[in-house]
């Protein structure tokens, strides 16, 4: 949704993402699949090899992708609020 924040944030906050260490269920991550990108909490579902993407803002819908659909997944490793 254009103009709707993905999560509550303040001007000047910095988010740092990295491929290593790999994201675990419950981590926040930047996910890319095709031309789409999301910042979501990820949940890995072993039984059907899907990744559930839970939005941080309730106005967005949760999604589930096959692991093979995900081109890149970077774990949030640092969130700087004050500097």
PDB file of C-alpha atoms in Angstrom, residues 11-61:
ATOM      1  CA  UNK A  11      13.190   9.523  10.837  1.00  0.00           C
ATOM      2  CA  UNK A  12      16.881   8.687  10.806  1.00  0.00           C
ATOM      3  CA  UNK A  13      16.604   5.099  12.033  1.00  0.00           C
ATOM      4  CA  UNK A  14      19.053   2.698  10.438  1.00  0.00           C
ATOM      5  CA  UNK A  15      18.382  -0.979   9.694  1.00  0.00           C
ATOM      6  CA  UNK A  16      21.331  -3.283   8.889  1.00  0.00           C
ATOM      7  CA  UNK A  17      20.770  -6.610   7.119  1.00  0.00           C
ATOM      8  CA  UNK A  18      23.157  -9.509   6.380  1.00  0.00           C
ATOM      9  CA  UNK A  19      22.973 -12.944   4.728  1.00  0.00           C
ATOM     10  CA  UNK A  20      25.094 -14.467   7.512  1.00  0.00           C
ATOM     11  CA  UNK A  21      24.112 -15.597  10.046  1.00  0.00           C
ATOM     12  CA  UNK A  22      21.078 -17.130   8.316  1.00  0.00           C
ATOM     13  CA  UNK A  23      17.637 -16.023   9.469  1.00  0.00           C
ATOM     14  CA  UNK A  24      15.780 -18.318  11.867  1.00  0.00           C
ATOM     15  CA  UNK A  25      12.020 -18.573  12.460  1.00  0.00           C
ATOM     16  CA  UNK A  26      10.847 -15.471  14.268  1.00  0.00           C
ATOM     17  CA  UNK A  27      13.601 -13.203  12.901  1.00  0.00           C
ATOM     18  CA  UNK A  28      12.923 -10.008  10.998  1.00  0.00           C
ATOM     19  CA  UNK A  29      14.238 -10.138   7.448  1.00  0.00           C
ATOM     20  CA  UNK A  30      14.325  -8.387   4.090  1.00  0.00           C
ATOM     21  CA  UNK A  31      12.948 -10.903   1.574  1.00  0.00           C
ATOM     22  CA  UNK A  32      13.187 -10.734  -2.232  1.00  0.00           C
ATOM     23  CA  UNK A  33      11.198 -12.925  -4.617  1.00  0.00           C
ATOM     24  CA  UNK A  34      11.197 -11.945  -8.285  1.00  0.00           C
ATOM     25  CA  UNK A  35      10.630  -8.178  -8.452  1.00  0.00           C
ATOM     26  CA  UNK A  36       8.912  -8.056  -5.057  1.00  0.00           C
ATOM     27  CA  UNK A  37      10.631  -7.201  -1.772  1.00  0.00           C
ATOM     28  CA  UNK A  38       9.302  -7.230   1.793  1.00  0.00           C
ATOM     29  CA  UNK A  39      10.448  -6.478   5.333  1.00  0.00           C
ATOM     30  CA  UNK A  40       8.717  -9.150   7.432  1.00  0.00           C
ATOM     31  CA  UNK A  41       9.041 -11.517  10.365  1.00  0.00           C
ATOM     32  CA  UNK A  42       9.844 -14.900   8.796  1.00  0.00           C
ATOM     33  CA  UNK A  43       8.648 -18.329   9.909  1.00  0.00           C
ATOM     34  CA  UNK A  44      10.110 -21.428   8.263  1.00  0.00           C
ATOM     35  CA  UNK A  45       7.592 -24.264   7.922  1.00  0.00           C
ATOM     36  CA  UNK A  46       9.450 -27.559   7.597  1.00  0.00           C
ATOM     37  CA  UNK A  47       6.484 -29.764   6.682  1.00  0.00           C
ATOM     38  CA  UNK A  48       5.705 -28.043   3.366  1.00  0.00           C
ATOM     39  CA  UNK A  49       9.002 -26.191   2.767  1.00  0.00           C
ATOM     40  CA  UNK A  50       7.355 -22.787   2.814  1.00  0.00           C
ATOM     41  CA  UNK A  51       8.350 -19.514   4.402  1.00  0.00           C
ATOM     42  CA  UNK A  52       5.535 -17.575   6.038  1.00  0.00           C
ATOM     43  CA  UNK A  53       6.003 -13.789   5.921  1.00  0.00           C
ATOM     44  CA  UNK A  54       4.235 -12.044   8.796  1.00  0.00           C
ATOM     45  CA  UNK A  55       3.813  -8.284   8.350  1.00  0.00           C
ATOM     46  CA  UNK A  56       4.682  -5.880  11.148  1.00  0.00           C
ATOM     47  CA  UNK A  57       1.720  -3.671  10.235  1.00  0.00           C
ATOM     48  CA  UNK A  58      -1.734  -5.279  10.507  1.00  0.00           C
ATOM     49  CA  UNK A  59      -2.987  -3.428   7.416  1.00  0.00           C
ATOM     50  CA  UNK A  60      -0.819  -5.775   5.298  1.00  0.00           C
ATOM     51  CA  UNK A  61      -1.657  -9.445   4.668  1.00  0.00           C
TER      52      UNK A  61
END
